PDB file of N, CA and C in Angstrom:
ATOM      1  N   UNK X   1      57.736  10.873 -52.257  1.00 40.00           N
ATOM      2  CA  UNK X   1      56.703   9.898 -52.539  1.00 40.00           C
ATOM      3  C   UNK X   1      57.216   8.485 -52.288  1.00 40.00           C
ATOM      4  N   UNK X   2      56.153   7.737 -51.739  1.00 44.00           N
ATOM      5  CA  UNK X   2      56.710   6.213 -51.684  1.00 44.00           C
ATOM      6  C   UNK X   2      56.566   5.557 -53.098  1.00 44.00           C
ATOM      7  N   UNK X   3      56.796   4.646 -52.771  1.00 47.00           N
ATOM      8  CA  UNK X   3      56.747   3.743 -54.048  1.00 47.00           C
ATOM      9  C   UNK X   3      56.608   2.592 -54.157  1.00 47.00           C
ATOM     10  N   UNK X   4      56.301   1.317 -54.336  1.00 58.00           N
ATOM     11  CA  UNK X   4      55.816  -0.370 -54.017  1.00 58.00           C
ATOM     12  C   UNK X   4      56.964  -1.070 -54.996  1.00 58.00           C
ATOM     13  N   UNK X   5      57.234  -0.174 -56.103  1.00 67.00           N
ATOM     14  CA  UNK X   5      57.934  -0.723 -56.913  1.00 67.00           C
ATOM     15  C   UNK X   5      57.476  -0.693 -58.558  1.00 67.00           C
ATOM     16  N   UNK X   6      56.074  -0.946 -58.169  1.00 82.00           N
ATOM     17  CA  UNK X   6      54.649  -0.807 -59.170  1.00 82.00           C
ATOM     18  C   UNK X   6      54.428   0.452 -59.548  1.00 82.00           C
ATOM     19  N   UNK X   7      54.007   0.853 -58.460  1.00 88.00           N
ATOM     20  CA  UNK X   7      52.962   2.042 -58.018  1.00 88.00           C
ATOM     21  C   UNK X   7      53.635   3.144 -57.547  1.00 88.00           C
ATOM     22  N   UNK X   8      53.324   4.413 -57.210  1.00 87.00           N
ATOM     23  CA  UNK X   8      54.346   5.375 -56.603  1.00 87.00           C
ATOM     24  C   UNK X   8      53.033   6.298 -56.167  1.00 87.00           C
ATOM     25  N   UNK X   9      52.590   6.543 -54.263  1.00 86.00           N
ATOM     26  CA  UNK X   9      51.523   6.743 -53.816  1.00 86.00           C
ATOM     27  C   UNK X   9      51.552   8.424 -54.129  1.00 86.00           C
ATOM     28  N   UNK X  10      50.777   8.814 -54.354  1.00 87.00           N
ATOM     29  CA  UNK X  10      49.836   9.954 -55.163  1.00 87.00           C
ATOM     30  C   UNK X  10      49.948  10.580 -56.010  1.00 87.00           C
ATOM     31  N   UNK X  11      50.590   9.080 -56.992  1.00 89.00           N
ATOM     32  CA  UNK X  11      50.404   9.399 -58.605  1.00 89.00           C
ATOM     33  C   UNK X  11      49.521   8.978 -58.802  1.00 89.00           C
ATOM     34  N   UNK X  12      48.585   9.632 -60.158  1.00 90.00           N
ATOM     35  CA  UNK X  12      47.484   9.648 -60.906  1.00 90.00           C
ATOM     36  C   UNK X  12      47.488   8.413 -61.772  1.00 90.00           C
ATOM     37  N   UNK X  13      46.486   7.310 -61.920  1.00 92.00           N
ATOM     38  CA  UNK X  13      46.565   5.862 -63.149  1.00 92.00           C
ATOM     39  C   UNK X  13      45.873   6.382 -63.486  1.00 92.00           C
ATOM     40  N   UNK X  14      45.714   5.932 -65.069  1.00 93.00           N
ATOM     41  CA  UNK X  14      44.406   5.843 -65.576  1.00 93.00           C
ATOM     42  C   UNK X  14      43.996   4.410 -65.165  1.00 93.00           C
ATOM     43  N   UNK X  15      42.960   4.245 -65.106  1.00 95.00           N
ATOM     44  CA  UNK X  15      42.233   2.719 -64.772  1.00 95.00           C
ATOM     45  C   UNK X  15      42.022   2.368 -65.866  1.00 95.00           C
ATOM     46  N   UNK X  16      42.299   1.074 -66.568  1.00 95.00           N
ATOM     47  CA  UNK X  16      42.261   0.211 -67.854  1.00 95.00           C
ATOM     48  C   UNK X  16      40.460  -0.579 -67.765  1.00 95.00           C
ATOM     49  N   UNK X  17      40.542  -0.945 -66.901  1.00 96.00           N
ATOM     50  CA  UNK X  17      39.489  -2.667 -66.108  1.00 96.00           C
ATOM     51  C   UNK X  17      39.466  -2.328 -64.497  1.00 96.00           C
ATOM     52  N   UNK X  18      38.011  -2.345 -64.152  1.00 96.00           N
ATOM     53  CA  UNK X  18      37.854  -2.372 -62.712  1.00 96.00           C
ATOM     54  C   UNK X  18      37.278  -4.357 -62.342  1.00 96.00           C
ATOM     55  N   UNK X  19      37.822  -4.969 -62.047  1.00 94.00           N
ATOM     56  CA  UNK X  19      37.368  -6.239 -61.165  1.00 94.00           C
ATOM     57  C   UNK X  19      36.643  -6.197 -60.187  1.00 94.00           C
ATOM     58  N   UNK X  20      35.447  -6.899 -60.114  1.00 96.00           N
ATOM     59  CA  UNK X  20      34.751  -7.202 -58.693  1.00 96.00           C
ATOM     60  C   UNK X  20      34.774  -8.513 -58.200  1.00 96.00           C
ATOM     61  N   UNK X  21      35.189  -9.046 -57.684  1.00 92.00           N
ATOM     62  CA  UNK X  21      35.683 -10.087 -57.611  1.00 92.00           C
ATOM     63  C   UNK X  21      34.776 -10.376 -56.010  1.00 92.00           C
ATOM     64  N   UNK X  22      33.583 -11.520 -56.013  1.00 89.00           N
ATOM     65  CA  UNK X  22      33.658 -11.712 -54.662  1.00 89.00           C
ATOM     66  C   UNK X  22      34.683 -11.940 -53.701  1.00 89.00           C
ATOM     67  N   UNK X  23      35.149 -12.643 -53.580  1.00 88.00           N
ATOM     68  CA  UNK X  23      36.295 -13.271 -52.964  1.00 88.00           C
ATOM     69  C   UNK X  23      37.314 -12.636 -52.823  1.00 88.00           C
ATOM     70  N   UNK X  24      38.030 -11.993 -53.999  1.00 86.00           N
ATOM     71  CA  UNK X  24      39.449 -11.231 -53.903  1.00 86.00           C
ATOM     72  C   UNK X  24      39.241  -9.455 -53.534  1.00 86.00           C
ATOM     73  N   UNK X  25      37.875  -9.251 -53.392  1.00 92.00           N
ATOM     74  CA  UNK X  25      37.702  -7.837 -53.883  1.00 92.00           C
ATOM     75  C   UNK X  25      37.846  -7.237 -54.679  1.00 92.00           C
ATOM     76  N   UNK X  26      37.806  -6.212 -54.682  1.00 95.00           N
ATOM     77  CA  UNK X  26      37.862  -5.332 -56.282  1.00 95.00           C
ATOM     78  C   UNK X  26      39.472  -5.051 -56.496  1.00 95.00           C
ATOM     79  N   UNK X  27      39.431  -4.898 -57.707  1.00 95.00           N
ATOM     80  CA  UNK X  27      40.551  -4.878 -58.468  1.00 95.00           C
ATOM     81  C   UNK X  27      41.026  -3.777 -59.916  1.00 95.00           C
ATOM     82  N   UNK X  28      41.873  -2.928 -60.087  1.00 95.00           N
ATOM     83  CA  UNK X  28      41.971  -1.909 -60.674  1.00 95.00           C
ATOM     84  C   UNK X  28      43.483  -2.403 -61.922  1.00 95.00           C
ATOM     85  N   UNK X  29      43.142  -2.185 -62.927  1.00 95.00           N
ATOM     86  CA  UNK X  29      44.019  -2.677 -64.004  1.00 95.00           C
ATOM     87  C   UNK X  29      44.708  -1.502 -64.355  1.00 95.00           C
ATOM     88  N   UNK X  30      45.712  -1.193 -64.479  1.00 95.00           N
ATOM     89  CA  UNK X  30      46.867   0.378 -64.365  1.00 95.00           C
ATOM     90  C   UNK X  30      47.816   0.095 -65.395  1.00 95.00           C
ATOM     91  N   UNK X  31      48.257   1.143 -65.414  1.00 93.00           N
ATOM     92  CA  UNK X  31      49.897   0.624 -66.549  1.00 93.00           C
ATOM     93  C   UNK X  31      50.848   1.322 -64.739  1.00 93.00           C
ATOM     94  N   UNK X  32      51.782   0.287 -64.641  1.00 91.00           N
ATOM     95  CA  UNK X  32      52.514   0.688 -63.745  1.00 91.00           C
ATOM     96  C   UNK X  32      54.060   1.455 -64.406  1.00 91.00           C
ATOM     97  N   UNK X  33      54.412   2.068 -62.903  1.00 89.00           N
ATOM     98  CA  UNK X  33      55.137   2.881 -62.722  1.00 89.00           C
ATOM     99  C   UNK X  33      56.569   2.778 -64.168  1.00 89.00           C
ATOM    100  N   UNK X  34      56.864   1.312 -64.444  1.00 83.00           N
ATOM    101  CA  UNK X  34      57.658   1.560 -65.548  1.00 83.00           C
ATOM    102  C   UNK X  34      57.123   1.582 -66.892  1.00 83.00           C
ATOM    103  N   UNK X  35      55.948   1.985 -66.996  1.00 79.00           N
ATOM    104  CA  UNK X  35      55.640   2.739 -68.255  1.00 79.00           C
ATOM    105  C   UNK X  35      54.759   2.049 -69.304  1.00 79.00           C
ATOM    106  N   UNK X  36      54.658   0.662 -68.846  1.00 80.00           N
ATOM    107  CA  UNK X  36      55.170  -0.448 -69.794  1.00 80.00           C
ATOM    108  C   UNK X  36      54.010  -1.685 -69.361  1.00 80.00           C
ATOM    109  N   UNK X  37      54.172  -1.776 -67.955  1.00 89.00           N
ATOM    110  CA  UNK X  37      52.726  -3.521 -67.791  1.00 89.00           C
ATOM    111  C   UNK X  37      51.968  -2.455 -67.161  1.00 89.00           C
ATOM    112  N   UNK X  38      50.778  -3.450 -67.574  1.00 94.00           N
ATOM    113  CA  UNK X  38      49.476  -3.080 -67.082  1.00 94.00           C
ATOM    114  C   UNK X  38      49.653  -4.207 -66.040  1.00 94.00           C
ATOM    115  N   UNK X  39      49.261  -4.089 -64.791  1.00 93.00           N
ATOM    116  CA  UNK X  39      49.389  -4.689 -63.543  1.00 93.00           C
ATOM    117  C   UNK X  39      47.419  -4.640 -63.189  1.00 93.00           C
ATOM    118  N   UNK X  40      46.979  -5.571 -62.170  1.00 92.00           N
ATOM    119  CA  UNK X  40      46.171  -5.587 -61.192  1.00 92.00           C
ATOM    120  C   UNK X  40      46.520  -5.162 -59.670  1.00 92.00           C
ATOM    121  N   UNK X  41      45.807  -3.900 -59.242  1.00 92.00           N
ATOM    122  CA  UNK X  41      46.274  -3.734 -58.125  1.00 92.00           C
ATOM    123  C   UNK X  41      44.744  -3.600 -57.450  1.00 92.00           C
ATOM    124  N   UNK X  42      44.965  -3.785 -55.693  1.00 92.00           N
ATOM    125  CA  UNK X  42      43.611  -3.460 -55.299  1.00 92.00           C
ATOM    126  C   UNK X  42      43.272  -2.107 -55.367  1.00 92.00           C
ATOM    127  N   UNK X  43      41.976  -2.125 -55.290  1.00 93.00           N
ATOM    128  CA  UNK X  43      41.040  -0.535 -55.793  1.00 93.00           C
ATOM    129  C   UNK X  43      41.094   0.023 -54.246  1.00 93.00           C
ATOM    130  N   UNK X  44      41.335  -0.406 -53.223  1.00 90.00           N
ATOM    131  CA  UNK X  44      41.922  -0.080 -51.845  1.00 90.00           C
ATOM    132  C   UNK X  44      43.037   0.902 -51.850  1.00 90.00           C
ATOM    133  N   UNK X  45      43.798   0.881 -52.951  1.00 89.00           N
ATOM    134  CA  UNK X  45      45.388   1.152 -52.714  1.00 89.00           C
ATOM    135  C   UNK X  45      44.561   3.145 -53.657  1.00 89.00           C
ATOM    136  N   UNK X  46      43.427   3.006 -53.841  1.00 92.00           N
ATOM    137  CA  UNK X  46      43.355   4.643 -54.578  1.00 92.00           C
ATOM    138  C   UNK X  46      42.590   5.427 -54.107  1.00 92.00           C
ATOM    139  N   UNK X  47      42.290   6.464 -54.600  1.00 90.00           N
ATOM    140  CA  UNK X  47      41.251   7.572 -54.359  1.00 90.00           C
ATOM    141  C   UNK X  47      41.146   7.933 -55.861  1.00 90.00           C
ATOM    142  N   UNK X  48      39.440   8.276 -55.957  1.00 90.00           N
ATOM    143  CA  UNK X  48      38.584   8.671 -57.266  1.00 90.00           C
ATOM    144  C   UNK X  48      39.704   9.874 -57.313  1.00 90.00           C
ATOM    145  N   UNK X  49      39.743  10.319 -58.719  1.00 89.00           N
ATOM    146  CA  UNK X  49      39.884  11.460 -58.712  1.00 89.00           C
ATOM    147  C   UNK X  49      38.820  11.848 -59.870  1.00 89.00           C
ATOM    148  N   UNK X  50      38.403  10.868 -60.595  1.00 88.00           N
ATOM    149  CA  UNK X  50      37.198  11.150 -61.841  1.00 88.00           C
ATOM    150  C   UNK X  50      35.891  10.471 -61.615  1.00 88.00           C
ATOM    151  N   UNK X  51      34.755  10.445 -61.885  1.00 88.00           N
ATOM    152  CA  UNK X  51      33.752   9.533 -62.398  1.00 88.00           C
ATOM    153  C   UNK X  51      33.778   9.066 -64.048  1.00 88.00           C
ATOM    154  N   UNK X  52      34.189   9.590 -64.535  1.00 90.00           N
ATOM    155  CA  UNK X  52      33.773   9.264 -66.003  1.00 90.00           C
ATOM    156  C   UNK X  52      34.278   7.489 -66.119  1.00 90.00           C
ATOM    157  N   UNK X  53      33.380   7.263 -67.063  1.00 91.00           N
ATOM    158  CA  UNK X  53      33.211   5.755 -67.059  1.00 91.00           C
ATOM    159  C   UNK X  53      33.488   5.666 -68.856  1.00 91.00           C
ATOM    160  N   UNK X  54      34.710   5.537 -69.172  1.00 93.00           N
ATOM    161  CA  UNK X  54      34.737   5.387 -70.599  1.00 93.00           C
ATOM    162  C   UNK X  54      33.656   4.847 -71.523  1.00 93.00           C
ATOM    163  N   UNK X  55      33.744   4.945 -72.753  1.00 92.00           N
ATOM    164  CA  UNK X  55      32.078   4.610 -73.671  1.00 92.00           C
ATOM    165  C   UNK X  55      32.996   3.405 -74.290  1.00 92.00           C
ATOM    166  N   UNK X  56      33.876   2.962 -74.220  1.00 92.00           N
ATOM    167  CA  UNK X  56      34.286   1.794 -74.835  1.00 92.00           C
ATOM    168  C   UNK X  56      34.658   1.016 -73.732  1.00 92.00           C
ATOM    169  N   UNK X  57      34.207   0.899 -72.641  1.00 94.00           N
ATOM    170  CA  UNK X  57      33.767   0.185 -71.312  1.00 94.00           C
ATOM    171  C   UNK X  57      32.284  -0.956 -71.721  1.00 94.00           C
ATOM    172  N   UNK X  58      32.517  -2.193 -71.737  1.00 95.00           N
ATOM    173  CA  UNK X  58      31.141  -2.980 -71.565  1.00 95.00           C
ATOM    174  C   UNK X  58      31.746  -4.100 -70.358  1.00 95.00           C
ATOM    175  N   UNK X  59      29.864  -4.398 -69.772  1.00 96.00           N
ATOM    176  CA  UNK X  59      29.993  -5.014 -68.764  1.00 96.00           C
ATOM    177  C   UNK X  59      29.915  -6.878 -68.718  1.00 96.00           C
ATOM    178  N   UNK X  60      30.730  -7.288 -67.778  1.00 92.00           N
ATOM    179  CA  UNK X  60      30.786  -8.796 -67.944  1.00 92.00           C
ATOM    180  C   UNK X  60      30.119  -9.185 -66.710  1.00 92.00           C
ATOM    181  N   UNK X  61      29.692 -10.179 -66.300  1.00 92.00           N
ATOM    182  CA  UNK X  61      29.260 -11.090 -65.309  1.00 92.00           C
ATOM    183  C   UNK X  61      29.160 -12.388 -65.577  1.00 92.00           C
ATOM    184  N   UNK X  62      30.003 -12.878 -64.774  1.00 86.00           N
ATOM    185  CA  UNK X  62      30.437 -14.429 -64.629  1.00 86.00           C
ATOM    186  C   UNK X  62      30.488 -14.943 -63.270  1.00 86.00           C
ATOM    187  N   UNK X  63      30.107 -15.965 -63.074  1.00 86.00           N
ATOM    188  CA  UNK X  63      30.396 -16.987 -61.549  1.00 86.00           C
ATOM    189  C   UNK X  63      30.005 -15.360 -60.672  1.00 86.00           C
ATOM    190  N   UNK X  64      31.559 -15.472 -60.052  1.00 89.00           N
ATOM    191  CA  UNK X  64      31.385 -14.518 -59.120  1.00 89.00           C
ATOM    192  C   UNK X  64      32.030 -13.609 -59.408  1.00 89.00           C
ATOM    193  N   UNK X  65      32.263 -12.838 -60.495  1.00 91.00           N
ATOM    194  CA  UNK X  65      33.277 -11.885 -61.044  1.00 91.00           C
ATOM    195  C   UNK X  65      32.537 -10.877 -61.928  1.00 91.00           C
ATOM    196  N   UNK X  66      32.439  -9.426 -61.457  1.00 94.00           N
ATOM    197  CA  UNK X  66      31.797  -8.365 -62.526  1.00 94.00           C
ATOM    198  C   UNK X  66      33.152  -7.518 -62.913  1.00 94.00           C
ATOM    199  N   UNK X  67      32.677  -7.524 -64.717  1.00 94.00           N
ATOM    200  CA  UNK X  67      34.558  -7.241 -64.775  1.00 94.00           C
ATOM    201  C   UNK X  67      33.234  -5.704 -65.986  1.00 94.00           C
ATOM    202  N   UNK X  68      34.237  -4.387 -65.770  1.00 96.00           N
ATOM    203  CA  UNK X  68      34.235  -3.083 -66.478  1.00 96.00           C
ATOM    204  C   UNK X  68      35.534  -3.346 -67.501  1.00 96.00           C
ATOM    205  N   UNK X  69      35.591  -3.088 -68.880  1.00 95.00           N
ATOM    206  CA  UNK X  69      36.288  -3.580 -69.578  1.00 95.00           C
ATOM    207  C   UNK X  69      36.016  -3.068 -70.810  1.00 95.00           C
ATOM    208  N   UNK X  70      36.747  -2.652 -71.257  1.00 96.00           N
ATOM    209  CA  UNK X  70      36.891  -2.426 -73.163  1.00 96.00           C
ATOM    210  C   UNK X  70      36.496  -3.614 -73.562  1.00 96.00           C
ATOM    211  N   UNK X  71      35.803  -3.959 -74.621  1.00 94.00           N
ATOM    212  CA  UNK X  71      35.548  -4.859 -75.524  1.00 94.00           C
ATOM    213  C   UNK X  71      36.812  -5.882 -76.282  1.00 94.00           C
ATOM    214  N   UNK X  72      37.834  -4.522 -76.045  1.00 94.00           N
ATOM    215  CA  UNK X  72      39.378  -5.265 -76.916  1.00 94.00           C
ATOM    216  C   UNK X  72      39.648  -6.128 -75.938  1.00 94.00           C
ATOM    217  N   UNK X  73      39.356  -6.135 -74.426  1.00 95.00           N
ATOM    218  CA  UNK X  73      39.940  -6.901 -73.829  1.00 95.00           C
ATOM    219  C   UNK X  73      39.908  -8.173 -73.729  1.00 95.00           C
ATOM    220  N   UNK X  74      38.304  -8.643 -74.127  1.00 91.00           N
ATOM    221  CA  UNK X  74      37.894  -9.944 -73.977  1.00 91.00           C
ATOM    222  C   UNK X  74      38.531 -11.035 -74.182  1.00 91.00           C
ATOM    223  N   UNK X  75      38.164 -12.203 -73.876  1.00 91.00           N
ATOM    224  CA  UNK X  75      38.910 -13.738 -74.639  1.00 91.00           C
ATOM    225  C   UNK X  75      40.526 -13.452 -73.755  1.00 91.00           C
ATOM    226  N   UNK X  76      41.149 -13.860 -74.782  1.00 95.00           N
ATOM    227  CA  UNK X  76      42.429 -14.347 -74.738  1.00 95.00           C
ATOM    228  C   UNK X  76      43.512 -13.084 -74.641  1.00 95.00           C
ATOM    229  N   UNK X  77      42.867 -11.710 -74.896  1.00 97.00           N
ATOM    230  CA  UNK X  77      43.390 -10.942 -75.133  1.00 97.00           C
ATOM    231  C   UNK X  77      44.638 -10.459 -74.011  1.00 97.00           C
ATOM    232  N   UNK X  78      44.899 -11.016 -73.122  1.00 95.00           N
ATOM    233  CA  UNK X  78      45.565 -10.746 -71.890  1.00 95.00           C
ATOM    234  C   UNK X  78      46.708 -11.854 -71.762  1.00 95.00           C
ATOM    235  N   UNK X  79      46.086 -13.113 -72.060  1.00 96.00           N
ATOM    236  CA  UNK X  79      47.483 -13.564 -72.599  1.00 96.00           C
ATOM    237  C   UNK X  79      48.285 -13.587 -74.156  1.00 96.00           C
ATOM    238  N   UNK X  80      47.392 -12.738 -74.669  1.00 97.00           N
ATOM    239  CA  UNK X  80      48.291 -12.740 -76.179  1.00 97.00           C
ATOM    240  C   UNK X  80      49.152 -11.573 -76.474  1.00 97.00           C
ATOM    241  N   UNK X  81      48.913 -10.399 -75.389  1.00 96.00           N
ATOM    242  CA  UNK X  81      49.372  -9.185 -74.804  1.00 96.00           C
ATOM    243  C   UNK X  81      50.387  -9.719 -74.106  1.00 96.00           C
ATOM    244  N   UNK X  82      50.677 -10.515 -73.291  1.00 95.00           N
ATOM    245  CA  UNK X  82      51.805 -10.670 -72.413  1.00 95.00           C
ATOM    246  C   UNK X  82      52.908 -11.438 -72.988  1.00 95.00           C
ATOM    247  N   UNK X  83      52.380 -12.454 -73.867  1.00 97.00           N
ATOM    248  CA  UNK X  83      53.001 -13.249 -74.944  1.00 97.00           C
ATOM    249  C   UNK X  83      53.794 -12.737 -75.947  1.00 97.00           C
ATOM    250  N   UNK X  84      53.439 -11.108 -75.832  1.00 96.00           N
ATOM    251  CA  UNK X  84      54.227 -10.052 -77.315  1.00 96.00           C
ATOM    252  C   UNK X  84      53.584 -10.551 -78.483  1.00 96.00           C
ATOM    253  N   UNK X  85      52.556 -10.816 -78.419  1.00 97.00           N
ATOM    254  CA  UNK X  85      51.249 -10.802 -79.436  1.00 97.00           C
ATOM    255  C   UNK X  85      51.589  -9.023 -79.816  1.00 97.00           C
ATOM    256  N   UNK X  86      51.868  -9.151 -81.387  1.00 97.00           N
ATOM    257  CA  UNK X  86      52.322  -7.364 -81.720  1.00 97.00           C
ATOM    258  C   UNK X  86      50.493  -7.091 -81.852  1.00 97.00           C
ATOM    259  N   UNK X  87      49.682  -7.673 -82.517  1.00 97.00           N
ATOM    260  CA  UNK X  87      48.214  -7.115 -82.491  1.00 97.00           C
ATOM    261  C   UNK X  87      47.742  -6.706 -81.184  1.00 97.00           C
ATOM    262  N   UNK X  88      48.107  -7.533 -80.537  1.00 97.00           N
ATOM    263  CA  UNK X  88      47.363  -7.048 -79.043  1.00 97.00           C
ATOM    264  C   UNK X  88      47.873  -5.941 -78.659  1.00 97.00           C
ATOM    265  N   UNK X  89      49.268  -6.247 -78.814  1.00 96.00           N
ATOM    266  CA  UNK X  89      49.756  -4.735 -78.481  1.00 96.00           C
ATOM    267  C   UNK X  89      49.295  -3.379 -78.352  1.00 96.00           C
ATOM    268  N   UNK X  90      49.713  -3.404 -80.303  1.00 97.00           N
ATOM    269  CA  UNK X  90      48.958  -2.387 -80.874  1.00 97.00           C
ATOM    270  C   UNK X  90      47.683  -2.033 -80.473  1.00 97.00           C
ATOM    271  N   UNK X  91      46.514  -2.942 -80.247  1.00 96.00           N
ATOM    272  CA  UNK X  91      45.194  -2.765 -79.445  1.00 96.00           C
ATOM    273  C   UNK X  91      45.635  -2.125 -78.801  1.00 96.00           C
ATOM    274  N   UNK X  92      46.251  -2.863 -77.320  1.00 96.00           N
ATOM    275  CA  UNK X  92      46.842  -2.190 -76.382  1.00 96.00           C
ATOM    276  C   UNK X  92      46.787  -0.683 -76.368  1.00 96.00           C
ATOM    277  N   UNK X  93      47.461  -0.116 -76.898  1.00 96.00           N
ATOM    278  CA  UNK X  93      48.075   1.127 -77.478  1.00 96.00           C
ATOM    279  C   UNK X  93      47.164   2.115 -77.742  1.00 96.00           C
ATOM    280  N   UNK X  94      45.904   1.399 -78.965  1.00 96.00           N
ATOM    281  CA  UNK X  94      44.979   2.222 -78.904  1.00 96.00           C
ATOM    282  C   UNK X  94      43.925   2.253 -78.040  1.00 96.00           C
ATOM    283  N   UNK X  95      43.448   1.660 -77.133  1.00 96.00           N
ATOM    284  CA  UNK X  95      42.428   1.454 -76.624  1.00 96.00           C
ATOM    285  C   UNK X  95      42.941   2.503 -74.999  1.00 96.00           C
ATOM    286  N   UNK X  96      44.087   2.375 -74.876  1.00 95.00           N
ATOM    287  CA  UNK X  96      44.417   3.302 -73.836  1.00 95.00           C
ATOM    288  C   UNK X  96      44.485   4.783 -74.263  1.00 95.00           C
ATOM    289  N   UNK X  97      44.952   4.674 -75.647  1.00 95.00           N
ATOM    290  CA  UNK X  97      44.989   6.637 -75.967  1.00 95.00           C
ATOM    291  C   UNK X  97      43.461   6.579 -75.937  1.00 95.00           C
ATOM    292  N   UNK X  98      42.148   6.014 -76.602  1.00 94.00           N
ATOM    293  CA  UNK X  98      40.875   5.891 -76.395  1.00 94.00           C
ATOM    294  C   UNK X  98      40.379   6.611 -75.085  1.00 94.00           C
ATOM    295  N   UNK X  99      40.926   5.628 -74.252  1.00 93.00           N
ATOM    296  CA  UNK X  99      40.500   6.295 -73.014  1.00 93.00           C
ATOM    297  C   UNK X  99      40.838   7.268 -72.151  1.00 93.00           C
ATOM    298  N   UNK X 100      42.324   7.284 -72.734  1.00 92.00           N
ATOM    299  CA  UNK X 100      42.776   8.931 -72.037  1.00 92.00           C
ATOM    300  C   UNK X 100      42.367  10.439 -72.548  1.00 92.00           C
ATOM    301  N   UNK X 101      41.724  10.191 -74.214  1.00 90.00           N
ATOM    302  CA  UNK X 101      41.136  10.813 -74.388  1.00 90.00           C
ATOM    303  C   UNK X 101      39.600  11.237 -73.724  1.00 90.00           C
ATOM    304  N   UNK X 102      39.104  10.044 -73.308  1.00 87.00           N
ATOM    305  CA  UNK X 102      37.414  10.429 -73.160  1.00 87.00           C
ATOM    306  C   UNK X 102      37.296  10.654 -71.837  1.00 87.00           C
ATOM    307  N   UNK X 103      38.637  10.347 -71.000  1.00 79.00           N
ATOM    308  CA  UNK X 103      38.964  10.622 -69.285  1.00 79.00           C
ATOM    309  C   UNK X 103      38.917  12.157 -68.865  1.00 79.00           C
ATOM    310  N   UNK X 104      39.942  12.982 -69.725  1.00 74.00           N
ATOM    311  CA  UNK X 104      40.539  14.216 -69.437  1.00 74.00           C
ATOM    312  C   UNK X 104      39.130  15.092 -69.740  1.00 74.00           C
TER     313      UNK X 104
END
């Protein structure tokens, strides 16, 4: 298998956040390959392997940006996560077992 460094090609993500981004294109939010960040990668770089659309998924629209997203994510929540904000974390934490549950 290759690997980007991130990513390692035809391993399975769960998808966190899908981005639509006019301008940048779409965009897929992952926990990458070391276990650990959730990264943005393009939605180019995958293949479906599910439809299911998590139930703790709500939708945003702004300017030019339609963002699919957990509710935990909103606001600030992305830099208070990267900051070692331990709450966000913990969110973090649950909102992904959340969805790996309602994925499988």
């Amino acid at each position: 298998m290759r690997t980007s460094g991130w990513l390692t090609i035809g391993k399975e993500y769960l998808v966190l956040e899908v981005f639509v981004d006019e301008q940048a294109g779409s965009r897929f939010r992952v926990i990458s390959d070391d276990a650990d960040t959730p990264i943005l990668a393009r939605s180019s770089e995958f293949e479906a392997v599910s439809d299911t659309i998590p139930k703790c998924w709500v939708v945003t629209f702004k300017a030019n940006l339609l963002l699919f997203s957990p509710a935990a994510f909103r606001g600030d929540f992305w830099e208070r996560y990267f900051d070692g904000d331990a709450a966000a974390r913990n969110e973090f934490s649950e909102v992904v077992k959340l969805i790996e549950n309602e994925t499988r």
